CSV table of C-alpha atoms in Angstrom, one decimal:
chain,number,residue,atom,x,y,z
A,1293,UNK,CA,1.7,-18.7,17.6
A,1294,UNK,CA,-0.3,-20.7,14.9
A,1295,UNK,CA,-0.1,-18.5,11.7
A,1296,UNK,CA,-3.9,-16.6,11.7
A,1297,UNK,CA,-4.2,-18.0,7.8
A,1298,UNK,CA,-2.9,-21.4,8.1
A,1299,UNK,CA,-4.7,-23.9,6.3
A,1300,UNK,CA,-6.2,-21.3,3.3
A,1301,UNK,CA,-5.0,-21.3,-0.1
A,1302,UNK,CA,-4.8,-18.5,-2.2
A,1303,UNK,CA,-4.0,-18.9,-5.8
A,1304,UNK,CA,-2.5,-15.7,-7.3
A,1305,UNK,CA,-3.3,-14.9,-10.8
A,1306,UNK,CA,-2.1,-11.5,-10.8
A,1307,UNK,CA,1.1,-9.0,-11.9
A,1308,UNK,CA,2.7,-6.3,-10.9
A,1309,UNK,CA,1.7,-4.6,-7.9
A,1310,UNK,CA,-2.3,-4.4,-6.3
A,1311,UNK,CA,-3.2,-7.9,-7.1
A,1312,UNK,CA,0.1,-9.4,-5.5
A,1313,UNK,CA,0.3,-7.1,-3.0
A,1314,UNK,CA,-2.5,-8.3,-1.7
A,1315,UNK,CA,-1.4,-11.8,-2.1
A,1316,UNK,CA,1.5,-11.3,-0.1
A,1317,UNK,CA,-0.3,-9.6,2.9
A,1318,UNK,CA,-1.9,-13.1,2.8
A,1319,UNK,CA,1.1,-14.9,2.9
A,1320,UNK,CA,2.3,-12.8,5.6
A,1321,UNK,CA,-0.5,-14.1,7.7
A,1322,UNK,CA,-0.2,-17.8,7.5
A,1323,UNK,CA,-2.0,-18.4,3.7
A,1324,UNK,CA,-0.2,-20.8,1.3
A,1325,UNK,CA,0.0,-18.6,-2.0
A,1326,UNK,CA,0.5,-20.1,-5.1
A,1327,UNK,CA,1.4,-17.8,-7.9
A,1328,UNK,CA,0.4,-18.9,-11.4
A,1329,UNK,CA,2.7,-16.9,-14.0
A,1330,UNK,CA,3.6,-17.0,-17.8
A,1331,UNK,CA,5.5,-19.6,-18.4
A,1332,UNK,CA,9.0,-17.9,-19.6
A,1333,UNK,CA,8.2,-14.6,-18.7
A,1334,UNK,CA,6.8,-14.8,-15.9
A,1335,UNK,CA,5.4,-11.4,-13.4
A,1336,UNK,CA,6.4,-8.4,-15.8
A,1337,UNK,CA,7.9,-6.8,-12.9
A,1338,UNK,CA,10.9,-9.5,-12.4
A,1339,UNK,CA,12.5,-7.5,-15.2
A,1340,UNK,CA,11.6,-4.2,-13.6
A,1341,UNK,CA,14.9,-3.4,-12.9
A,1342,UNK,CA,17.6,-2.3,-12.2
A,1343,UNK,CA,18.3,-2.8,-9.3
A,1344,UNK,CA,18.4,-7.2,-9.0
A,1345,UNK,CA,18.7,-8.9,-6.3
A,1346,UNK,CA,21.4,-11.7,-6.7
A,1347,UNK,CA,21.7,-15.3,-5.5
A,1348,UNK,CA,24.1,-17.3,-3.3
A,1349,UNK,CA,26.1,-17.3,-6.4
A,1350,UNK,CA,26.0,-14.0,-7.4
A,1351,UNK,CA,23.8,-13.9,-10.5
A,1352,UNK,CA,20.4,-12.0,-10.6
A,1353,UNK,CA,17.3,-13.5,-9.7
A,1354,UNK,CA,14.8,-10.7,-10.4
A,1355,UNK,CA,14.7,-6.9,-10.1
A,1356,UNK,CA,14.2,-5.3,-6.4
A,1357,UNK,CA,10.5,-4.5,-7.6
A,1358,UNK,CA,9.3,-8.0,-8.1
A,1359,UNK,CA,11.0,-8.8,-4.7
A,1360,UNK,CA,9.0,-6.1,-2.8
A,1361,UNK,CA,5.8,-8.0,-3.3
A,1362,UNK,CA,6.0,-11.6,-3.6
A,1363,UNK,CA,7.7,-12.6,-0.8
A,1364,UNK,CA,5.9,-16.5,0.8
A,1365,UNK,CA,4.8,-17.5,-2.0
A,1366,UNK,CA,5.3,-20.4,-4.6
A,1367,UNK,CA,5.8,-20.1,-8.3
A,1368,UNK,CA,3.9,-22.4,-11.2
A,1369,UNK,CA,4.8,-21.8,-14.4
A,1370,UNK,CA,2.1,-22.6,-17.4
A,1371,UNK,CA,1.0,-21.5,-20.3
A,1372,UNK,CA,-2.6,-20.0,-20.4
A,1373,UNK,CA,-3.3,-20.5,-23.9
A,1374,UNK,CA,-2.8,-24.4,-23.7
A,1375,UNK,CA,-5.8,-26.5,-22.9
A,1376,UNK,CA,-3.5,-28.2,-20.7
A,1377,UNK,CA,-2.6,-24.7,-18.7
A,1378,UNK,CA,-6.1,-23.7,-18.0
A,1379,UNK,CA,-6.7,-27.5,-16.8
A,1380,UNK,CA,-4.7,-26.7,-14.2
A,1381,UNK,CA,-5.6,-23.5,-13.2
A,1382,UNK,CA,-9.2,-25.0,-13.0
A,1383,UNK,CA,-7.7,-27.9,-10.6
A,1384,UNK,CA,-5.9,-25.6,-8.2
A,1385,UNK,CA,-9.1,-23.5,-7.9
A,1386,UNK,CA,-11.3,-26.2,-7.4
A,1387,UNK,CA,-9.0,-26.8,-4.1
A,1388,UNK,CA,-8.3,-22.9,-3.3
A,1389,UNK,CA,-10.4,-21.1,-1.1
A,1390,UNK,CA,-9.2,-17.5,-2.4
A,1391,UNK,CA,-8.0,-16.3,-5.8
A,1392,UNK,CA,-7.1,-13.5,-7.1
A,1393,UNK,CA,-6.8,-11.9,-10.6
A,1394,UNK,CA,-5.9,-8.6,-12.4
A,1395,UNK,CA,-6.9,-9.2,-15.6
A,1396,UNK,CA,-8.8,-6.6,-18.0
A,1397,UNK,CA,-12.8,-7.2,-17.4
A,1398,UNK,CA,-13.6,-10.3,-19.0
A,1399,UNK,CA,-10.2,-11.0,-20.1
A,1400,UNK,CA,-9.9,-14.5,-18.1
A,1401,UNK,CA,-13.1,-16.0,-19.7
A,1402,UNK,CA,-11.6,-16.5,-23.4
A,1403,UNK,CA,-9.3,-19.7,-21.1
A,1404,UNK,CA,-12.0,-20.9,-18.9
A,1405,UNK,CA,-11.2,-19.2,-15.8
A,1406,UNK,CA,-13.6,-16.8,-14.8
A,1407,UNK,CA,-15.7,-16.2,-11.8
A,1408,UNK,CA,-18.9,-18.1,-13.4
A,1409,UNK,CA,-16.6,-20.9,-14.3
A,1410,UNK,CA,-14.7,-21.3,-11.3
A,1411,UNK,CA,-17.4,-20.8,-9.0
A,1412,UNK,CA,-19.4,-23.8,-10.7
A,1413,UNK,CA,-16.4,-26.1,-10.2
A,1414,UNK,CA,-15.5,-24.5,-6.1
A,1415,UNK,CA,-18.9,-22.9,-4.8
A,1416,UNK,CA,-16.7,-21.8,-1.8
A,1417,UNK,CA,-14.2,-20.0,-3.9
A,1418,UNK,CA,-13.4,-16.3,-2.6
A,1419,UNK,CA,-12.6,-14.6,-6.5
A,1420,UNK,CA,-11.0,-11.3,-5.9
A,1421,UNK,CA,-11.0,-9.4,-9.2
A,1422,UNK,CA,-8.9,-6.1,-9.2
A,1423,UNK,CA,-9.0,-3.8,-12.2
A,1424,UNK,CA,-8.2,-0.1,-13.0
A,1425,UNK,CA,-12.2,0.5,-12.8
A,1426,UNK,CA,-14.1,-2.2,-12.1
A,1427,UNK,CA,-16.7,-4.6,-13.4
A,1428,UNK,CA,-19.2,-2.4,-14.4
A,1429,UNK,CA,-19.3,1.2,-15.7
A,1430,UNK,CA,-17.9,3.3,-19.0
A,1431,UNK,CA,-14.8,2.9,-18.2
A,1432,UNK,CA,-14.6,-1.0,-17.2
A,1433,UNK,CA,-12.9,-2.0,-20.5
A,1434,UNK,CA,-10.2,0.3,-20.0
A,1435,UNK,CA,-6.8,-1.0,-18.7
A,1436,UNK,CA,-5.7,0.7,-15.0
A,1437,UNK,CA,-2.5,2.0,-14.3
A,1438,UNK,CA,-1.9,3.7,-10.6
A,1439,UNK,CA,-0.5,6.8,-12.1
A,1440,UNK,CA,-3.2,7.5,-14.1
A,1441,UNK,CA,-5.8,6.7,-11.2
A,1442,UNK,CA,-3.6,8.9,-9.0
A,1443,UNK,CA,-4.4,11.8,-11.4
A,1444,UNK,CA,-8.1,10.7,-11.9
A,1445,UNK,CA,-9.2,10.1,-8.5
A,1446,UNK,CA,-8.0,13.5,-7.3
A,1447,UNK,CA,-4.9,12.9,-5.5
A,1448,UNK,CA,-2.6,14.7,-7.8
A,1449,UNK,CA,-4.2,17.9,-7.6
A,1450,UNK,CA,-3.8,17.5,-4.2
A,1451,UNK,CA,-0.2,16.6,-4.5
A,1452,UNK,CA,2.9,19.5,-4.8
A,1453,UNK,CA,3.5,23.1,-4.2
A,1454,UNK,CA,0.2,25.5,-4.4
A,1455,UNK,CA,2.2,26.9,-7.6
A,1456,UNK,CA,3.9,24.2,-9.1
A,1457,UNK,CA,2.6,21.6,-11.3
A,1458,UNK,CA,0.7,18.6,-9.9
A,1459,UNK,CA,2.7,15.8,-8.4
A,1460,UNK,CA,1.7,12.0,-8.1
A,1461,UNK,CA,3.2,10.2,-4.7
A,1462,UNK,CA,6.7,8.3,-4.7
A,1463,UNK,CA,5.2,5.3,-4.2
A,1464,UNK,CA,2.1,3.1,-6.1
A,1465,UNK,CA,-0.6,4.2,-3.7
A,1466,UNK,CA,-3.5,3.2,-5.7
A,1467,UNK,CA,-2.2,0.1,-6.4
A,1468,UNK,CA,-0.7,-0.4,-2.3
A,1469,UNK,CA,-4.4,0.6,-1.2
A,1470,UNK,CA,-6.5,-1.3,-3.4
A,1471,UNK,CA,-4.5,-4.3,-2.3
A,1472,UNK,CA,-4.9,-3.8,1.4
A,1473,UNK,CA,-8.9,-3.3,1.0
A,1474,UNK,CA,-8.9,-6.0,-1.3
A,1475,UNK,CA,-7.4,-8.3,1.4
A,1476,UNK,CA,-10.0,-6.7,4.1
A,1477,UNK,CA,-12.5,-7.7,1.4
A,1478,UNK,CA,-10.9,-11.0,1.4
A,1479,UNK,CA,-10.7,-11.8,4.9
A,1480,UNK,CA,-14.2,-10.2,5.4
A,1481,UNK,CA,-15.6,-12.8,3.0
A,1482,UNK,CA,-13.9,-15.8,4.5
A,1483,UNK,CA,-15.5,-14.8,7.9
A,1484,UNK,CA,-19.0,-14.8,6.0
A,1485,UNK,CA,-18.4,-18.1,4.2
A,1486,UNK,CA,-17.6,-19.7,7.8
A,1487,UNK,CA,-21.5,-19.0,8.5
A,1488,UNK,CA,-22.8,-19.7,5.1
A,1489,UNK,CA,-20.9,-22.1,3.5
A,1490,UNK,CA,-20.6,-19.5,0.0
A,1491,UNK,CA,-18.2,-18.1,-1.5
A,1492,UNK,CA,-17.9,-14.3,-2.4
A,1493,UNK,CA,-17.1,-12.5,-5.6
A,1494,UNK,CA,-15.1,-9.2,-5.0
A,1495,UNK,CA,-15.0,-6.3,-7.6
A,1496,UNK,CA,-11.9,-4.0,-6.6
A,1497,UNK,CA,-11.2,-1.0,-8.5
A,1498,UNK,CA,-8.2,0.9,-8.3
A,1499,UNK,CA,-10.6,4.5,-9.1
A,1500,UNK,CA,-12.8,3.3,-6.5
A,1501,UNK,CA,-10.1,2.8,-3.8
A,1502,UNK,CA,-8.4,6.4,-5.0
A,1503,UNK,CA,-11.5,8.1,-4.7
A,1504,UNK,CA,-12.0,6.3,-1.1
A,1505,UNK,CA,-9.2,7.4,0.3
A,1506,UNK,CA,-9.3,11.1,-0.6
A,1507,UNK,CA,-10.6,11.1,3.2
A,1508,UNK,CA,-11.0,14.6,4.7
A,1509,UNK,CA,-10.5,16.5,1.4
A,1510,UNK,CA,-12.9,14.6,-0.1
A,1511,UNK,CA,-15.6,15.4,2.4
A,1512,UNK,CA,-14.1,19.1,2.8
A,1513,UNK,CA,-15.6,19.5,-0.8
A,1514,UNK,CA,-18.8,17.7,-0.3
A,1515,UNK,CA,-19.6,19.5,2.9
A,1516,UNK,CA,-18.7,23.1,1.8
A,1517,UNK,CA,-18.6,23.3,-1.9
A,1518,UNK,CA,-15.1,24.5,-2.3
A,1519,UNK,CA,-12.5,22.8,-4.0
A,1520,UNK,CA,-9.7,21.8,-2.0
A,1521,UNK,CA,-6.3,22.4,-4.1
A,1522,UNK,CA,-2.3,21.7,-3.7
A,1523,UNK,CA,-1.0,23.3,-0.7
A,1524,UNK,CA,2.4,22.1,-0.6
A,1525,UNK,CA,3.5,20.9,3.0
A,1526,UNK,CA,0.3,22.3,4.6
A,1527,UNK,CA,-2.6,21.0,6.2
A,1528,UNK,CA,-6.2,22.2,4.9
A,1529,UNK,CA,-7.5,21.7,8.6
A,1530,UNK,CA,-4.4,22.3,11.0
A,1531,UNK,CA,-2.4,24.9,11.6
A,1532,UNK,CA,0.5,25.1,12.1
A,1533,UNK,CA,0.8,21.7,10.5
A,1534,UNK,CA,3.8,21.7,7.9
A,1535,UNK,CA,7.6,22.0,7.1
A,1536,UNK,CA,9.2,24.4,8.8
A,1537,UNK,CA,13.2,25.8,8.3
A,1538,UNK,CA,15.9,25.2,10.6
A,1539,UNK,CA,19.3,26.8,10.4
A,1540,UNK,CA,20.8,23.8,8.9
A,1541,UNK,CA,17.5,21.8,6.9
A,1542,UNK,CA,14.2,21.8,7.8
A,1543,UNK,CA,11.5,19.9,10.2
A,1544,UNK,CA,8.1,18.7,9.9
A,1545,UNK,CA,6.0,20.2,12.9
A,1546,UNK,CA,2.4,19.0,13.5
A,1547,UNK,CA,0.5,21.1,16.2
A,1548,UNK,CA,-2.6,19.1,16.9
A,1549,UNK,CA,-4.4,21.2,19.6
A,1550,UNK,CA,-4.2,24.9,21.4
A,1551,UNK,CA,-1.9,23.4,24.5
A,1552,UNK,CA,0.5,22.6,22.2
A,1553,UNK,CA,0.6,25.4,19.9
A,1554,UNK,CA,1.4,27.7,23.2
A,1555,UNK,CA,4.4,25.2,23.8
A,1556,UNK,CA,5.8,25.3,20.6
A,1557,UNK,CA,5.6,29.6,20.6
A,1558,UNK,CA,7.5,29.1,24.5
A,1559,UNK,CA,10.1,26.7,22.8
A,1560,UNK,CA,10.6,29.5,19.4
A,1561,UNK,CA,10.7,32.3,22.8
A,1562,UNK,CA,7.7,33.9,21.4
A,1563,UNK,CA,4.8,32.7,24.0
A,1564,UNK,CA,3.0,36.0,23.0
A,1565,UNK,CA,1.9,34.6,19.6
A,1566,UNK,CA,-0.1,32.1,21.3
A,1567,UNK,CA,-2.1,34.6,23.1
A,1568,UNK,CA,-3.2,36.6,20.2
A,1569,UNK,CA,-7.0,36.5,19.7
A,1570,UNK,CA,-6.1,35.5,16.1
A,1571,UNK,CA,-4.4,32.6,17.0
A,1572,UNK,CA,-6.1,31.6,20.4
A,1573,UNK,CA,-7.9,28.4,18.5
A,1574,UNK,CA,-7.3,26.3,15.5
A,1575,UNK,CA,-10.0,28.0,13.7
A,1576,UNK,CA,-8.4,31.5,13.8
A,1577,UNK,CA,-4.9,30.0,13.0
A,1578,UNK,CA,-6.4,28.8,9.9
A,1579,UNK,CA,-8.0,32.1,9.0
A,1580,UNK,CA,-4.4,33.5,9.8
A,1581,UNK,CA,-2.1,31.0,8.3
A,1582,UNK,CA,0.0,33.2,5.7
A,1583,UNK,CA,1.2,35.6,8.4
A,1584,UNK,CA,1.6,33.3,11.2
A,1585,UNK,CA,3.6,30.7,9.7
A,1586,UNK,CA,5.6,33.2,8.0
A,1587,UNK,CA,6.5,34.7,11.4
A,1588,UNK,CA,6.8,31.1,12.8
A,1589,UNK,CA,9.0,30.2,10.0
A,1590,UNK,CA,11.3,33.3,10.8
A,1591,UNK,CA,11.7,32.0,14.5
A,1592,UNK,CA,12.4,28.1,13.6
A,1593,UNK,CA,15.4,29.3,11.0
A,1594,UNK,CA,17.3,30.6,14.2
A,1595,UNK,CA,17.3,27.0,15.2
A,1596,UNK,CA,19.9,24.0,14.6
A,1597,UNK,CA,17.0,21.6,13.4
A,1598,UNK,CA,18.2,18.6,16.1
A,1599,UNK,CA,18.4,21.1,18.7
A,1600,UNK,CA,15.1,22.2,18.2
A,1601,UNK,CA,13.4,18.8,17.7
A,1602,UNK,CA,14.8,17.8,21.1
A,1603,UNK,CA,13.4,21.1,22.6
A,1604,UNK,CA,10.1,20.3,21.3
A,1605,UNK,CA,9.8,16.8,22.2
A,1606,UNK,CA,10.9,17.9,25.5
A,1607,UNK,CA,7.8,19.9,26.0
A,1608,UNK,CA,5.5,17.3,24.0
A,1609,UNK,CA,4.7,19.1,20.9
A,1610,UNK,CA,4.8,16.3,17.6
A,1611,UNK,CA,7.9,17.3,15.2
A,1612,UNK,CA,10.1,15.0,13.4
A,1613,UNK,CA,12.9,15.2,10.6
A,1614,UNK,CA,12.2,14.6,7.0
A,1615,UNK,CA,14.7,11.1,6.6
A,1616,UNK,CA,16.0,10.1,3.3
A,1617,UNK,CA,15.4,6.2,2.5
A,1618,UNK,CA,19.0,5.2,4.3
A,1619,UNK,CA,18.1,7.6,7.1
A,1620,UNK,CA,14.5,5.5,7.6
A,1621,UNK,CA,16.7,1.9,7.6
A,1622,UNK,CA,19.1,3.7,10.3
A,1623,UNK,CA,16.4,4.7,12.7
A,1624,UNK,CA,17.0,3.2,16.1
A,1625,UNK,CA,13.0,2.8,16.4
A,1626,UNK,CA,12.9,1.2,12.8
A,1627,UNK,CA,15.7,-1.4,13.6
A,1628,UNK,CA,14.3,-2.1,17.3
A,1629,UNK,CA,11.0,-2.9,15.8
A,1630,UNK,CA,12.9,-5.3,13.0
A,1631,UNK,CA,11.3,-4.0,10.0
A,1632,UNK,CA,14.3,-5.0,7.6
A,1633,UNK,CA,14.5,-8.8,7.6
A,1634,UNK,CA,16.7,-11.1,5.4
A,1635,UNK,CA,14.9,-13.6,3.8
A,1636,UNK,CA,16.0,-17.2,2.5
A,1637,UNK,CA,15.3,-18.1,-1.2
A,1638,UNK,CA,15.4,-21.3,-3.0
A,1639,UNK,CA,19.4,-20.3,-4.3
A,1640,UNK,CA,20.7,-20.7,-0.9
A,1641,UNK,CA,21.0,-16.8,-0.4
A,1642,UNK,CA,18.8,-14.3,1.3
A,1643,UNK,CA,16.9,-11.5,-0.5
A,1644,UNK,CA,16.3,-8.5,1.8
A,1645,UNK,CA,12.8,-7.3,2.7
A,1646,UNK,CA,10.4,-5.0,4.7
A,1647,UNK,CA,8.3,-6.6,7.3
A,1648,UNK,CA,4.5,-6.8,7.3
A,1649,UNK,CA,3.5,-4.0,9.7
A,1650,UNK,CA,1.5,-6.7,11.4
A,1651,UNK,CA,2.2,-7.4,15.2
A,1652,UNK,CA,-0.1,-10.3,17.0
A,1653,UNK,CA,0.5,-11.3,20.4
A,1654,UNK,CA,4.0,-9.6,20.1
A,1655,UNK,CA,4.9,-11.6,17.0
A,1656,UNK,CA,5.7,-10.1,13.8
A,1657,UNK,CA,4.1,-11.7,10.9
A,1658,UNK,CA,5.9,-12.0,7.7
A,1659,UNK,CA,6.4,-14.9,5.5
A,1660,UNK,CA,9.3,-17.0,5.9
A,1661,UNK,CA,10.7,-17.1,2.8
A,1662,UNK,CA,11.9,-15.0,0.0
A,1663,UNK,CA,9.6,-14.4,-3.5
A,1664,UNK,CA,10.0,-17.4,-5.5
A,1665,UNK,CA,12.1,-18.2,-8.3
A,1666,UNK,CA,9.6,-18.6,-11.9
A,1667,UNK,CA,8.7,-22.1,-11.8
A,1668,UNK,CA,10.2,-22.9,-8.9
A,1669,UNK,CA,6.9,-25.1,-7.5
A,1670,UNK,CA,5.7,-26.1,-10.9
A,1671,UNK,CA,6.6,-29.8,-10.5
A,1672,UNK,CA,5.9,-30.4,-6.8
A,1673,UNK,CA,2.4,-28.6,-7.0
A,1674,UNK,CA,1.4,-30.7,-10.6
A,1675,UNK,CA,2.3,-33.7,-8.6
A,1676,UNK,CA,0.3,-33.0,-5.6
A,1677,UNK,CA,-2.6,-32.5,-7.8
A,1678,UNK,CA,-2.0,-35.6,-9.9
A,1679,UNK,CA,-1.8,-37.7,-6.6
A,1680,UNK,CA,-5.2,-35.8,-5.4
A,1681,UNK,CA,-6.9,-36.9,-8.7
A,1682,UNK,CA,-5.8,-40.3,-8.5
A,1683,UNK,CA,-7.0,-40.5,-5.1
């Protein structure tokens, strides 16, 4: 199968996570992604370790963090401060379909690499800026960090135990969601360009994204006027939908309708609980959450975890274990779906990666190479530019 974005060139002037995540996904989809890095240092995350990946010779080739978000790209190392480096970026932008950058607002203007300058050189260019707070508004000049945005955007106040302190999510979800939304915007702009021939300016902000993915919690507030707060592992709108104790650990039970609830109670040997007028429908169960879940927890605690999981699966009640990451990659479904991949890198070795989740026409879309070494493609890219200029 031909890669969906074959023939599309992406110029990535982005570091850390949100912008590179978009670039990596576009590389998975088949685009040529040229990552422009500062000569000598490169993307900050190359040094964000340990752990560090190693090449075939056993020497470190960059932090695992860097390899998590840069597979399938080419790397050119340039001096942004020099006229020569700036001219090279402009030449690349003139031949690119997409540019992704995550400098502070106005940060590229002093290099002559801002949207206005580059779109004048290439009116078909889709220029995607990723910042903490967007190109406009009172916070626009601020630097943005995922951790801060999880707090400012309401997520941390929803995450954690009710009586405990607010908690961030264990991965940088504001960054990652912003990268995903940026990719969606870029693909939409490419589609529109096919109709109009014109590029686009895409303005992505971490805070915008974080607020937008508050999802049902945002609507719970906007509809009711009541502020939702932390509930630990419970669900604000569905009961029972949380972690329950077992005799030897914990499990998740995610009851989604009244029939599942009745079968859950039957498995626990307490079918009468589902017939109680206080428990007949989800709205009833939400109102009586505390007493009901305490009763259910006392019952689940009598079962061995895996035995209860097997019984619930047999009767179609959604339930799952809580896996550590080593258990995730040992899970037979994860193995079957090929979510761990080993990608070749320039030194002759391989680097592990987590595959793109998109499967199209039976084929998983994932880049064919590991993250590049710093400046690995500088010579070939400069040679191609020189050849193009001479023709």
